[in-house]
PDB file of C-alpha atoms in Angstrom:
ATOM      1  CA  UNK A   2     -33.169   0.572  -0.997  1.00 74.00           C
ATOM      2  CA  UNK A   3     -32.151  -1.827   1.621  1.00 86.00           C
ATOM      3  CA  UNK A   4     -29.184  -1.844   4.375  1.00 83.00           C
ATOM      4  CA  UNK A   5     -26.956  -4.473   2.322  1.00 79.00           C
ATOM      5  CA  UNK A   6     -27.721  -2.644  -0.945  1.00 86.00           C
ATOM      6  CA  UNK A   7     -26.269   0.672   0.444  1.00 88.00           C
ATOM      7  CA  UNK A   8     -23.827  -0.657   2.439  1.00 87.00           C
ATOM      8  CA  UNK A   9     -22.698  -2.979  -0.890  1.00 88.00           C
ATOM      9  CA  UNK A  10     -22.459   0.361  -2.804  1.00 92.00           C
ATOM     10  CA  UNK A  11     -20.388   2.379   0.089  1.00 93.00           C
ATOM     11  CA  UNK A  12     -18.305  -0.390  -0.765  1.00 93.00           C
ATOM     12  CA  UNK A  13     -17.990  -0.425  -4.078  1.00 94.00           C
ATOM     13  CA  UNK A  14     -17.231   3.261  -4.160  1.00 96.00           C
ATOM     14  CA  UNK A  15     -14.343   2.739  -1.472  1.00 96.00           C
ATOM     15  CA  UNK A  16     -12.827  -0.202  -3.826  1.00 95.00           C
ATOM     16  CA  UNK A  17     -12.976   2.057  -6.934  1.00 97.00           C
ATOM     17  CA  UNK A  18     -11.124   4.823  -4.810  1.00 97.00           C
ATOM     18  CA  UNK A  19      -8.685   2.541  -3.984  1.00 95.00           C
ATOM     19  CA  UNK A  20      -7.887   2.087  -7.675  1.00 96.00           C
ATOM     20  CA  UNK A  21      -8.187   5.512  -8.309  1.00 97.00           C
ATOM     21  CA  UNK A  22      -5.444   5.771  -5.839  1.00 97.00           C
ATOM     22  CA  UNK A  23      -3.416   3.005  -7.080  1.00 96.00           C
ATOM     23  CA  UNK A  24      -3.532   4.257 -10.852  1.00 97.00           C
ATOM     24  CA  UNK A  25      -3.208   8.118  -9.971  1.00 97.00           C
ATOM     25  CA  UNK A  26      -0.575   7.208  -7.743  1.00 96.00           C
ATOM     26  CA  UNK A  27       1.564   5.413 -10.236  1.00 96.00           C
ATOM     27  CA  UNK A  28       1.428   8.051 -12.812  1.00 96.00           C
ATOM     28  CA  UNK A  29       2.420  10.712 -10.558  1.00 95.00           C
ATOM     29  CA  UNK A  30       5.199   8.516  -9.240  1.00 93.00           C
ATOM     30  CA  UNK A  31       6.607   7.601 -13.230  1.00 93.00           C
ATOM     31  CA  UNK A  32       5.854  11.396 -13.656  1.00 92.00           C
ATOM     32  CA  UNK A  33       7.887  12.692 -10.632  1.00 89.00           C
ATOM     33  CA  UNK A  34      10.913   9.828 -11.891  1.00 87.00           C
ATOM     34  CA  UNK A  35      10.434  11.239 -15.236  1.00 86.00           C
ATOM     35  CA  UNK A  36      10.813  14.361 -14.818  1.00 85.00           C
ATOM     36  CA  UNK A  37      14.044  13.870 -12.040  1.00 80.00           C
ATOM     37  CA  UNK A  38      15.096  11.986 -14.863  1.00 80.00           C
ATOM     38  CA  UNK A  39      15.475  14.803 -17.103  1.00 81.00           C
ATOM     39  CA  UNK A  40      17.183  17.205 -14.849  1.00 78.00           C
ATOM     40  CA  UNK A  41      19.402  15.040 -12.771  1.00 70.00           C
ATOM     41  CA  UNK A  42      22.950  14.665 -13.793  1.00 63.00           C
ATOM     42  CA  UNK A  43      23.889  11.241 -15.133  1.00 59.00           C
ATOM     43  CA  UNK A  44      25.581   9.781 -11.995  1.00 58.00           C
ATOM     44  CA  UNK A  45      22.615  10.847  -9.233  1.00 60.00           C
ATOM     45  CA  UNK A  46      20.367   9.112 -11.971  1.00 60.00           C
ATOM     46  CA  UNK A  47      20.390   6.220  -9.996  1.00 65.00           C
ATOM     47  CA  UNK A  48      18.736   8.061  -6.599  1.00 78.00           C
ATOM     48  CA  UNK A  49      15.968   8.798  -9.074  1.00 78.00           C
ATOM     49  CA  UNK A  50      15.240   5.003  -9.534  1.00 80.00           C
ATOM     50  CA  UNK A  51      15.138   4.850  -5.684  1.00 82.00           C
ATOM     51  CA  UNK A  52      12.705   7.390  -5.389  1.00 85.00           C
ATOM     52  CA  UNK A  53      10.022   5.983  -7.931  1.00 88.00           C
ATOM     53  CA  UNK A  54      10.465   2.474  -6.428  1.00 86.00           C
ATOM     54  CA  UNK A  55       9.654   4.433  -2.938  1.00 86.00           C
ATOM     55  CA  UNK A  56       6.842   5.920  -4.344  1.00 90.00           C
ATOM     56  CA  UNK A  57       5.245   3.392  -5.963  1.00 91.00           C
ATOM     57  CA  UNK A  58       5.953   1.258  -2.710  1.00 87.00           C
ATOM     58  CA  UNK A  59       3.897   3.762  -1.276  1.00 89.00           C
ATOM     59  CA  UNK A  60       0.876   4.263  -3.702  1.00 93.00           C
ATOM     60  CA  UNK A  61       1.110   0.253  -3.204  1.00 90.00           C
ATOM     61  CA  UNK A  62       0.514   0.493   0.668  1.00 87.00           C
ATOM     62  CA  UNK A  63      -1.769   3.008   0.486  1.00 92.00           C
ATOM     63  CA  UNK A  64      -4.220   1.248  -2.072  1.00 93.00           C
ATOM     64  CA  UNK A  65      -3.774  -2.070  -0.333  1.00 87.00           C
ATOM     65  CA  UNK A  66      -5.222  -0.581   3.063  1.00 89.00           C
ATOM     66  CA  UNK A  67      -8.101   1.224   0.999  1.00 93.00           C
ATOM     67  CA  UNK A  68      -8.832  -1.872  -0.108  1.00 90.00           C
ATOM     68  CA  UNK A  69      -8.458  -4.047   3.037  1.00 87.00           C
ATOM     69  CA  UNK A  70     -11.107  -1.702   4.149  1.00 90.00           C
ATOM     70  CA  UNK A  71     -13.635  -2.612   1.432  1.00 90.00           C
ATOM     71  CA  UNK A  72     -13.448  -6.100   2.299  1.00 85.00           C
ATOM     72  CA  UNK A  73     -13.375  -5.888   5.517  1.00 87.00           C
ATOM     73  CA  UNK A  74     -16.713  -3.943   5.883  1.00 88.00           C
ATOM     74  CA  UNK A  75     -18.030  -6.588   3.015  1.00 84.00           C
ATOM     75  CA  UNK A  76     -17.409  -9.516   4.854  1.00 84.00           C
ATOM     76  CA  UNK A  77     -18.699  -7.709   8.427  1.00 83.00           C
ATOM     77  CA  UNK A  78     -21.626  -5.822   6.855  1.00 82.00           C
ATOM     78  CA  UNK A  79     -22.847  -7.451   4.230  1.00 75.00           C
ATOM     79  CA  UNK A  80     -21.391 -11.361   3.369  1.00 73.00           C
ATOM     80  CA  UNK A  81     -21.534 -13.031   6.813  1.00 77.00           C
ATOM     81  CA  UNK A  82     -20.676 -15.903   5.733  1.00 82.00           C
ATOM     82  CA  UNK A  83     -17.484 -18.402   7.380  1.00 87.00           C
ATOM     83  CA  UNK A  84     -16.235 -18.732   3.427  1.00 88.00           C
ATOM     84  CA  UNK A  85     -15.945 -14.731   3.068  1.00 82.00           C
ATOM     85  CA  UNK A  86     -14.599 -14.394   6.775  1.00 83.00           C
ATOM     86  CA  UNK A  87     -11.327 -17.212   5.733  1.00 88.00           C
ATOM     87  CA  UNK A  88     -11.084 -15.372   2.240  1.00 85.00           C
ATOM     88  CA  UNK A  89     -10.876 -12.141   4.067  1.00 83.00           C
ATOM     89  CA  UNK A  90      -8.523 -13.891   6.569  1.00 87.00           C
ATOM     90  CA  UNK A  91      -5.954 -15.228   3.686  1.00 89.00           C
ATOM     91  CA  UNK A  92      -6.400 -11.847   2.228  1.00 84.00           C
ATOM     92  CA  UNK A  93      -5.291  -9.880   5.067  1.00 82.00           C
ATOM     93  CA  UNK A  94      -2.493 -11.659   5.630  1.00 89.00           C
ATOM     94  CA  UNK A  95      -1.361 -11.850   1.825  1.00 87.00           C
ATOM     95  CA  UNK A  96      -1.932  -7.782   2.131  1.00 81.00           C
ATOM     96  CA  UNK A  97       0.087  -7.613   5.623  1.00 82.00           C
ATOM     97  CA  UNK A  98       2.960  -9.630   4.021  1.00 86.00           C
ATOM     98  CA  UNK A  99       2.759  -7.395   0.688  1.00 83.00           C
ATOM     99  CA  UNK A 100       2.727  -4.427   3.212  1.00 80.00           C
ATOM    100  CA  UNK A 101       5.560  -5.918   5.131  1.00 81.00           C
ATOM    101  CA  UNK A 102       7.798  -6.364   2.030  1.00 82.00           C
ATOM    102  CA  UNK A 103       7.020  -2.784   0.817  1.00 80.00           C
ATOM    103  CA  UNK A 104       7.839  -1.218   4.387  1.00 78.00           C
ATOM    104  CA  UNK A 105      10.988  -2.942   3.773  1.00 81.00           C
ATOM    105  CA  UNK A 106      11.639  -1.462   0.443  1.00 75.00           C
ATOM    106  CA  UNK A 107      10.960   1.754   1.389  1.00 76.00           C
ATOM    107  CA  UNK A 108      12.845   1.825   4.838  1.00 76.00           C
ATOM    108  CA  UNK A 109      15.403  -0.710   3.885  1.00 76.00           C
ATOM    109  CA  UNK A 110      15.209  -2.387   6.918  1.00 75.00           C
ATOM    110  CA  UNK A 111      12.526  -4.623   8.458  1.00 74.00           C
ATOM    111  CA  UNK A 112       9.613  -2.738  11.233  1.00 69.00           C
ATOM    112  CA  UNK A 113      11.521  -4.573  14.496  1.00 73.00           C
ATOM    113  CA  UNK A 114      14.623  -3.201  13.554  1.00 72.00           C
ATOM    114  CA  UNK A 115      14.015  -0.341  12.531  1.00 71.00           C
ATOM    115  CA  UNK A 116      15.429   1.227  16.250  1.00 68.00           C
ATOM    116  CA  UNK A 117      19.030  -0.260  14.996  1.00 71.00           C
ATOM    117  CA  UNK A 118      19.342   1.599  11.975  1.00 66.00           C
ATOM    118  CA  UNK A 119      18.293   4.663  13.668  1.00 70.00           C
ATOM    119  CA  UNK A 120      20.898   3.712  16.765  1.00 72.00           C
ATOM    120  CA  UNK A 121      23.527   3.395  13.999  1.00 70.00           C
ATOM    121  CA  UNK A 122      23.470   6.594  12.642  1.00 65.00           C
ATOM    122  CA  UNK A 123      22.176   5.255   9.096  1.00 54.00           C
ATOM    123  CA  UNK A 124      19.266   7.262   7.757  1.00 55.00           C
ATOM    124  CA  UNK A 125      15.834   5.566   7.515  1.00 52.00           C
ATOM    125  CA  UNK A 126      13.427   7.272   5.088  1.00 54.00           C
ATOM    126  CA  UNK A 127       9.879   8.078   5.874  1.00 49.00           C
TER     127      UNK A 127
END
């Protein structure tokens, strides 16, 4: 078995972990929601809405960067090519904007500014 072979398969694994994650990750977050569901009152109902779209935002971040890491040691180990290097490029920055946008969602306020919210006494969720 050859370098690229292996290396191909390492990365094939590490892609199907990253679904793993994604798909484990979502049931346990519609399970926790569920389940809050059930024995939360009616009005703090809503929080448990917050908390599964925090968690999936989170299973979401955590699969993208699994995956980022798939492609990039694809395109570095095994496709050298300048068309996998710009389709790694758009991806990466499709994934940091996606990443971005869920930070947001789960902090409710943007990465920069994060220092404002903290200065102003609201609380910022980690």
């Amino acid at each position: 078995m050859e370098f690229d072979e292996v290396v191909s398969d390492v990365v094939t694994v590490i892609e199907a972990v990253g679904v793993v994650v994604l798909v484990l990750g979502a049931v346990l977050a519609f399970a926790s929601s569920g389940r809050a569901l059930v024995h939360r009152s009616a009005s703090t109902r809503g929080s448990a809405y917050d908390e599964l779209r925090r968690s999936l935002a989170r299973v979401i971040l955590l699969g993208l960067e699994i995956l980022i890491l798939a492609d990039i040691i694809r395109t570095i180990v095994v496709d050298q090519t300048v068309q996998s290097v710009l389709v790694l490029g758009v991806i990466v920055i499709v994934r940091i904007v996606l990443s971005w946008s869920l930070q947001v969602e789960i902090d409710g306020t943007w990465p920069w500014a994060r220092w404002r919210a903290e200065q102003a006494g609201a609380p910022v969720e980690d």
